[in-house]
Short mmCIF file of C-alpha atoms in Angstrom, two decimals:
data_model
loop_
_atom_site.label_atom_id
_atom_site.label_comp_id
_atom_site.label_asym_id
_atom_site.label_seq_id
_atom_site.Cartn_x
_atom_site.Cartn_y
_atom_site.Cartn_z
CA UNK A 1 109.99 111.33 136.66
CA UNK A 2 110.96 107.63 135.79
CA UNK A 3 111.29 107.14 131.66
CA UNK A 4 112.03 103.78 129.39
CA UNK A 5 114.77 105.81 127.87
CA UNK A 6 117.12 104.47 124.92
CA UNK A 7 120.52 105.50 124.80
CA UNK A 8 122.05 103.48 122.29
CA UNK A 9 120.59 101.27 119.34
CA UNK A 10 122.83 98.26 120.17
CA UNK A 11 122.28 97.75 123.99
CA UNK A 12 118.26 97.79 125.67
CA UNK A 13 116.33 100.35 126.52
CA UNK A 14 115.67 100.99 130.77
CA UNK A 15 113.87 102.43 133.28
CA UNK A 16 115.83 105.75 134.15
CA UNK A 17 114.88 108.82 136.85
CA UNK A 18 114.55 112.17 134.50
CA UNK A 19 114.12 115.81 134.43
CA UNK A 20 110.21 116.75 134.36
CA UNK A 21 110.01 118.46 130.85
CA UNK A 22 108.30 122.02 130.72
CA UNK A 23 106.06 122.10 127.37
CA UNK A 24 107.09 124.79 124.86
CA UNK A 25 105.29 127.43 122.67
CA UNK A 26 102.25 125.48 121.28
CA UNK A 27 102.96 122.99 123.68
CA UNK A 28 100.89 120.59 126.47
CA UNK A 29 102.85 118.38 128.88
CA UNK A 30 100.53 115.42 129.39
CA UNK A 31 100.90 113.60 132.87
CA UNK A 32 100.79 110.15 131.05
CA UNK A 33 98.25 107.31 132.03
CA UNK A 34 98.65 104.55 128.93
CA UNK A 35 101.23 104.42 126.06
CA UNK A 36 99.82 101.95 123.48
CA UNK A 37 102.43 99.94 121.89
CA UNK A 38 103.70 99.51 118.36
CA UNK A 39 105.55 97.68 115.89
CA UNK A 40 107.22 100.92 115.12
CA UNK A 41 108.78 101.76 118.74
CA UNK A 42 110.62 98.16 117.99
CA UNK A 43 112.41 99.68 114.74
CA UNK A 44 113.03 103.13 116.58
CA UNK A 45 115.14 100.91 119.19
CA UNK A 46 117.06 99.66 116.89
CA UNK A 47 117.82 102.87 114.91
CA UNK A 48 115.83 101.71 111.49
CA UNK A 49 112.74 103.50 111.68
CA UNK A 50 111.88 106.15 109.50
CA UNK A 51 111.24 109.26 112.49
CA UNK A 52 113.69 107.57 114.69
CA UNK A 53 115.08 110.65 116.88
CA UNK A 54 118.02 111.71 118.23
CA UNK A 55 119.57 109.54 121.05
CA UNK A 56 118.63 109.16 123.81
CA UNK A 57 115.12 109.59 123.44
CA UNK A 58 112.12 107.94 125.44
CA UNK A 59 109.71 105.46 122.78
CA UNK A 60 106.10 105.31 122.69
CA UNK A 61 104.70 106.75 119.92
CA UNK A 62 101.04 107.13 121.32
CA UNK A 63 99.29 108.39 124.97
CA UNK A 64 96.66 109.07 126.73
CA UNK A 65 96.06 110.91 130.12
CA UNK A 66 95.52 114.34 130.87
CA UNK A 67 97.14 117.96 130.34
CA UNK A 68 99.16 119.11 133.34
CA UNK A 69 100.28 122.41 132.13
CA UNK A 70 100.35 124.17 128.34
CA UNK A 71 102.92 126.46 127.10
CA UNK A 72 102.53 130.20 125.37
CA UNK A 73 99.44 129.85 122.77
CA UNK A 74 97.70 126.96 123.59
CA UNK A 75 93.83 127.52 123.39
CA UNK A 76 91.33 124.92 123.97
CA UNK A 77 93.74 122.30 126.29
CA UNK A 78 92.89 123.59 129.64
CA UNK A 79 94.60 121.60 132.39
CA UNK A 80 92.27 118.60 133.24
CA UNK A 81 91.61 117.90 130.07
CA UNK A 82 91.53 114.42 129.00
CA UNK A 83 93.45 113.37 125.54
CA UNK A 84 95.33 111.33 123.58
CA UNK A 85 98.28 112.36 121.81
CA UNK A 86 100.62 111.21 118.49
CA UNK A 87 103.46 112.19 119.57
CA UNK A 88 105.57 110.13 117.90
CA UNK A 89 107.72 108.80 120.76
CA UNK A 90 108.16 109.93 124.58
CA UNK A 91 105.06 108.00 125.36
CA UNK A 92 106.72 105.38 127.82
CA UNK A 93 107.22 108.13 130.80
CA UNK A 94 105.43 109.56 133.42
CA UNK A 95 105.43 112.96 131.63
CA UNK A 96 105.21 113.93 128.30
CA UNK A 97 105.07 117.52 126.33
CA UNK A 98 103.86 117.35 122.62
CA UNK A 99 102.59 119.94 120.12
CA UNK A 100 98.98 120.98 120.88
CA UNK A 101 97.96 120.47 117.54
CA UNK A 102 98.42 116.47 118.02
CA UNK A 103 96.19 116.05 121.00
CA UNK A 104 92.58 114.87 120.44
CA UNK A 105 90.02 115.43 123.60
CA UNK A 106 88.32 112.34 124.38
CA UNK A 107 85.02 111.30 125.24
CA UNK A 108 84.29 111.26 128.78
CA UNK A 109 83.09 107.48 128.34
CA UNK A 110 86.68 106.40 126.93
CA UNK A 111 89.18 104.79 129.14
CA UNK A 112 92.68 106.04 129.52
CA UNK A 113 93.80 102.02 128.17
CA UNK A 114 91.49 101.98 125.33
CA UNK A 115 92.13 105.57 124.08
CA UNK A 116 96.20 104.85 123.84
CA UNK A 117 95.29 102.18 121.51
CA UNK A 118 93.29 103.91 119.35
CA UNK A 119 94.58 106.51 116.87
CA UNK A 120 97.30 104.40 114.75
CA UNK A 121 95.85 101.04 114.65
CA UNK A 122 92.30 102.77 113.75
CA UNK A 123 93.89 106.08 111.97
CA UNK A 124 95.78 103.59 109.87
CA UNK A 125 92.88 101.16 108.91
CA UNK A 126 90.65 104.15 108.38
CA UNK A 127 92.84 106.10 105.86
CA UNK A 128 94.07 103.10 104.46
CA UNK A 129 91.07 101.54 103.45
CA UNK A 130 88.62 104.72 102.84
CA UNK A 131 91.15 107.49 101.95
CA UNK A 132 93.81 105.56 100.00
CA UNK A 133 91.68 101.99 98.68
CA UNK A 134 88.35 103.81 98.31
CA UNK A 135 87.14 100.70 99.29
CA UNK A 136 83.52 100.08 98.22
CA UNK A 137 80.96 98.17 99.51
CA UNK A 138 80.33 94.76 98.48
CA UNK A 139 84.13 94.30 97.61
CA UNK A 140 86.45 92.00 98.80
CA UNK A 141 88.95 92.94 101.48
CA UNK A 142 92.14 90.65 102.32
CA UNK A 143 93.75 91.62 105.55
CA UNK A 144 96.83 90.29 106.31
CA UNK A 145 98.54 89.93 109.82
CA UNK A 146 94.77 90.03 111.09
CA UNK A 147 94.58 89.25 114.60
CA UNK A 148 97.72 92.11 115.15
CA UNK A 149 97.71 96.06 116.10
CA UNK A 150 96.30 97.36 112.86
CA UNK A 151 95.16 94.31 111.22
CA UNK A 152 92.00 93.73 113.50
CA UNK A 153 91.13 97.23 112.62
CA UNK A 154 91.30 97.03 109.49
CA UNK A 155 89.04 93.97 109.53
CA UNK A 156 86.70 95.59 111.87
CA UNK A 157 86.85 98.80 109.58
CA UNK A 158 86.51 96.85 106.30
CA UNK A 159 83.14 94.97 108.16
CA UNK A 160 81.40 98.23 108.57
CA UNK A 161 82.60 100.35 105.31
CA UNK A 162 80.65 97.15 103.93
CA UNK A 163 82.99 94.82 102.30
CA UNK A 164 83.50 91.27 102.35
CA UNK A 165 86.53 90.11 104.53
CA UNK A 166 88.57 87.84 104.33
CA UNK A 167 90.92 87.61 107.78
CA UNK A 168 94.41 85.73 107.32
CA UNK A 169 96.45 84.97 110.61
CA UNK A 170 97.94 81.93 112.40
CA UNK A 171 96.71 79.57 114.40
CA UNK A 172 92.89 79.19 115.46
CA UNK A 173 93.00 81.25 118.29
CA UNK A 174 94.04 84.36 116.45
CA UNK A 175 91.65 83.58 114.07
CA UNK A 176 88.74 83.72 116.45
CA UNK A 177 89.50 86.94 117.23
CA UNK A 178 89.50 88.17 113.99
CA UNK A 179 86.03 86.54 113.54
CA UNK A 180 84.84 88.11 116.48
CA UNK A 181 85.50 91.72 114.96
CA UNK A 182 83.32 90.53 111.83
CA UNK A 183 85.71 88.65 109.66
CA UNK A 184 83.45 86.63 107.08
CA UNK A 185 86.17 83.74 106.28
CA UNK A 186 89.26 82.27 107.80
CA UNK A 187 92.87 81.67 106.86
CA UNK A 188 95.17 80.26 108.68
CA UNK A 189 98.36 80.93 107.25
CA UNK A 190 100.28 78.33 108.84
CA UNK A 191 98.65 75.51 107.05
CA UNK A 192 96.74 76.85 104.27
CA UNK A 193 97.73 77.74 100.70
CA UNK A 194 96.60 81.28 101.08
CA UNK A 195 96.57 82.10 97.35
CA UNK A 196 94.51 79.20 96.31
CA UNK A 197 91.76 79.89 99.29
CA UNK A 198 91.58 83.52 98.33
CA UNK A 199 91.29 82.76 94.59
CA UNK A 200 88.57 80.47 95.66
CA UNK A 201 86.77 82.79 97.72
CA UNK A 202 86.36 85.05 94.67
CA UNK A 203 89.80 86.91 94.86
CA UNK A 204 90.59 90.06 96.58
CA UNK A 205 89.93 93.66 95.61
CA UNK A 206 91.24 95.27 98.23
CA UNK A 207 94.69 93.33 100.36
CA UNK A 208 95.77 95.17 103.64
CA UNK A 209 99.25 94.16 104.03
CA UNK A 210 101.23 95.00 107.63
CA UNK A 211 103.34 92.14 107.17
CA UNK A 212 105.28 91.34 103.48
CA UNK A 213 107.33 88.45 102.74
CA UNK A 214 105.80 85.62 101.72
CA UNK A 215 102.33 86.71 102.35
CA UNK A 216 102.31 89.38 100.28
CA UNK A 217 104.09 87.73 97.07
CA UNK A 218 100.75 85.42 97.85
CA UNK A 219 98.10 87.80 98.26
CA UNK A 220 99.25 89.60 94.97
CA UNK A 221 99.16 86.70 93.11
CA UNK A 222 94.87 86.24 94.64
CA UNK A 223 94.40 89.61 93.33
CA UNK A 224 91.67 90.52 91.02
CA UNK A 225 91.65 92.79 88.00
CA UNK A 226 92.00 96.44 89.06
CA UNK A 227 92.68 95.44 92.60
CA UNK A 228 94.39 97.62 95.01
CA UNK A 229 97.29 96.87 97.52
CA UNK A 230 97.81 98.61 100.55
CA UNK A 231 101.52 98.18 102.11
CA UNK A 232 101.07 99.31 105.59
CA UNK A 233 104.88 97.53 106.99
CA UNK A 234 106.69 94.28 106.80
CA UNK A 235 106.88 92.75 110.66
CA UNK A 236 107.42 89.56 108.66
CA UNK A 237 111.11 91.70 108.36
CA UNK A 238 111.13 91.25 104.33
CA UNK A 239 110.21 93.86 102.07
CA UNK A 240 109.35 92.40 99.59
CA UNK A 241 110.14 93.36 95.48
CA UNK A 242 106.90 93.73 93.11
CA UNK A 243 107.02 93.00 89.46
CA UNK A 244 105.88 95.96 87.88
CA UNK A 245 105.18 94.28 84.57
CA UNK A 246 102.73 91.64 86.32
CA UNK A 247 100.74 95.41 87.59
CA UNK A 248 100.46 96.39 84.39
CA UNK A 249 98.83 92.78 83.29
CA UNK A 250 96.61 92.90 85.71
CA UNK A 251 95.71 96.56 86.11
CA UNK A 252 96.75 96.51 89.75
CA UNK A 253 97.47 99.14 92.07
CA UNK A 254 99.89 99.45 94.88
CA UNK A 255 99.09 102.45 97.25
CA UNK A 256 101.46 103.22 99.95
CA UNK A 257 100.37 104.12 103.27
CA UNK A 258 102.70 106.02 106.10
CA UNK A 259 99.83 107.36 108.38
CA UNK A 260 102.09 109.82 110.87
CA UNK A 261 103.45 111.15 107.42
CA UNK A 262 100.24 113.25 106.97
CA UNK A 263 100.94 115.15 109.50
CA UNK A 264 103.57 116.89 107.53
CA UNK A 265 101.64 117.53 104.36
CA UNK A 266 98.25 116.93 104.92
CA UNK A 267 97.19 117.15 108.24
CA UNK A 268 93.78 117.56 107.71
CA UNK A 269 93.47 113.85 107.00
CA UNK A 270 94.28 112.75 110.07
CA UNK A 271 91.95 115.27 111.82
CA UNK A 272 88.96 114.47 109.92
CA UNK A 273 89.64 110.92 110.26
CA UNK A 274 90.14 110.93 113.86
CA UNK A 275 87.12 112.40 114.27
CA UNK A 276 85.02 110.29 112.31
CA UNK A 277 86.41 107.19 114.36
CA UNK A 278 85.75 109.04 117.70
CA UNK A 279 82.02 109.00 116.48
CA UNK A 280 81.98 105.50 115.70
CA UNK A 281 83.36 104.62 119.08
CA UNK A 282 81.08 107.02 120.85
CA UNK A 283 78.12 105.21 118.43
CA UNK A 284 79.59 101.65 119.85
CA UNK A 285 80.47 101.08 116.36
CA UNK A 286 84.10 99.79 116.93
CA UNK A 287 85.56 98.22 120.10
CA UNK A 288 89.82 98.63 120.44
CA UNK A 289 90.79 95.33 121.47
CA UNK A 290 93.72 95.23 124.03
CA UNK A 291 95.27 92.14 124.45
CA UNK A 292 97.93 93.17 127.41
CA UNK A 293 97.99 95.49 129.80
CA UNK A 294 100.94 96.27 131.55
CA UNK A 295 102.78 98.39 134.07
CA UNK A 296 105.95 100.62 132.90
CA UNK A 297 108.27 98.32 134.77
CA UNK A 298 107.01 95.56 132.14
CA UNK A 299 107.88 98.04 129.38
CA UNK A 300 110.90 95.55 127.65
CA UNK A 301 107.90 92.65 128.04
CA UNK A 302 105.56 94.42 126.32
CA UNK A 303 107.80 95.23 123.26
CA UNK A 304 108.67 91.31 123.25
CA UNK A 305 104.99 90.54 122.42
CA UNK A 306 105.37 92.40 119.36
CA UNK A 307 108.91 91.05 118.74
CA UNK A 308 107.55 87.37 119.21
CA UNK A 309 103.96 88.28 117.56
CA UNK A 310 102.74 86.91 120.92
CA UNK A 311 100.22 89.56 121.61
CA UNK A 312 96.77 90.15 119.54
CA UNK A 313 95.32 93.91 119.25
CA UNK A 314 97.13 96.16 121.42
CA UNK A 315 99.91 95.86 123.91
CA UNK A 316 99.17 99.02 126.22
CA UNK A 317 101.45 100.19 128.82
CA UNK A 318 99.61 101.52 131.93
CA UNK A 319 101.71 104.45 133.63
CA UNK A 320 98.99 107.34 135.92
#
């Protein structure tokens, strides 16, 4: 099977021809259709991520297609089945095996593109915002990084759990987008004074923040009393420091948010919430947005429209 296979962290990812894998006890081996790309397979490349495996490995941290064969124990997964799959990487191949217990059977109305963007940019908004923020309705949500991956979920998300939202990203075109997923008010951070906006908009309960820097040190600084601040990862490439005495002043939360780390301790999280958002889509409620679609020869272009922020949504990579 052909693979976009890393073999060192200094030199690029390529194509290579390798062995079909055979799935393992509690295993399915997906023949793969889409890979949905993320800001995440960039730091695994370069050896900085926090799950980054063992060299080489294959990225692609998310698929969709359908089971090809199971290993000893698997129940429910027949071969045929349609599903997408966290598996954490080996997503950019033509074959994939993953632990059972990752795979979610999609709807029959779901196609292969939109279903490999689906489960970390919505899985993250979702637990973000109602698991973590308790975000209420009526309350102001700041997202950050807007028009990106997560971002537009989480303003999407934020629209229909009832808050106000405010979408920050740059330039008008990005902005549209974000308007188009039901965004109530515009910032575009390349021109405008994004603390002094949001402070005049009310200031923010709720700030979803996937990029840091800068941004962030702003957004804190619109926040209102008892406001809560979701750090979901710095593509700005700056984490940046927070002044715990200015969280006590202002009785301000910060609430961490890895979403793959639930699988460890919590699964159940992820489960529940995965299957609340399959609703929604099923309802029409939410609509993934992919930006790019291209084929696994274009893998190393795809991950440059994250690199270069050059993409909106998702980047998908189609492979069946």
């Amino acid at each position: 099977m052909l693979g976009y296979q890393v073999t060192s962290h200094q030199t690029p990812a390529r194509l290579e021809k390798l062995a079909l894998p055979r799935p393992g006890p509690e295993e399915i081996r997906v023949k793969i259709a889409a890979c949905g790309l993320n800001f995440a397979d960039l730091l695994m490349q370069k050896g900085t991520y926090q799950d980054t495996p063992a060299l080489p490995f294959v990225p692609g941290m998310e698929v969709a297609g359908t089971v090809d064969a199971v290993g000893e124990g698997v129940e429910g997964f027949a071969p045929g089945t349609r599903v997408a799959v966290f598996g954490g990487h080996g997503g950019l191949a033509e074959y994939g095996c993953f632990p059972a217990a990752r795979a979610v059977v999609l709807p029959d109305a779901m196609p292969f593109p939109e279903a490999a963007a689906f489960q970390i940019a919505y899985g993250t908004s979702h637990v973000a915002l109602s698991h973590r923020a308790r975000l209420q309705p009526g309350e102001t949500l700041l997202v950050l990084g807007a028009a990106g991956g997560v971002g537009l979920t989480a303003v999407e998300i934020g629209k229909l759990m009832g808050a106000k939202v405010i979408a920050c990203a740059r330039g008008a075109d990005k902005l549209q987008i974000a308007r188009d997923m039901g965004a109530d008010h515009l910032i575009d951070t390349e021109t405008a004074d994004l603390r002094a906006e949001v402070k005049a908009l009310g200031g923010a309960d709720v700030v979803y923040d996937p990029v840091g820097g800068d941004l962030f040190k702003a957004a804190f600084r619109a926040c209102n009393p008892e406001a809560r601040i979701l750090p979901i990862g710095f593509a700005s490439g700056d984490v940046p420091q927070i002044p715990a005495n200015h969280l006590l002043v202002k009785n301000i939360s910060v609430l961490g948010l890895y979403w793959g780390g639930y699988m460890a301790f919590r699964p159940e999280v992820i489960t529940d919430s995965l299957a609340e958002l399959l609703r929604w889509y099923e309802e029409g409620r939410i609509h993934p947005h992919v930006s790019h679609l291209l084929p696994l020869s274009s893998a190393a272009e795809g991950m440059d429209l994250l690199r270069y922020r050059r993409s909106t949504g998702k980047v998908v990579i189609e492979i069946g």
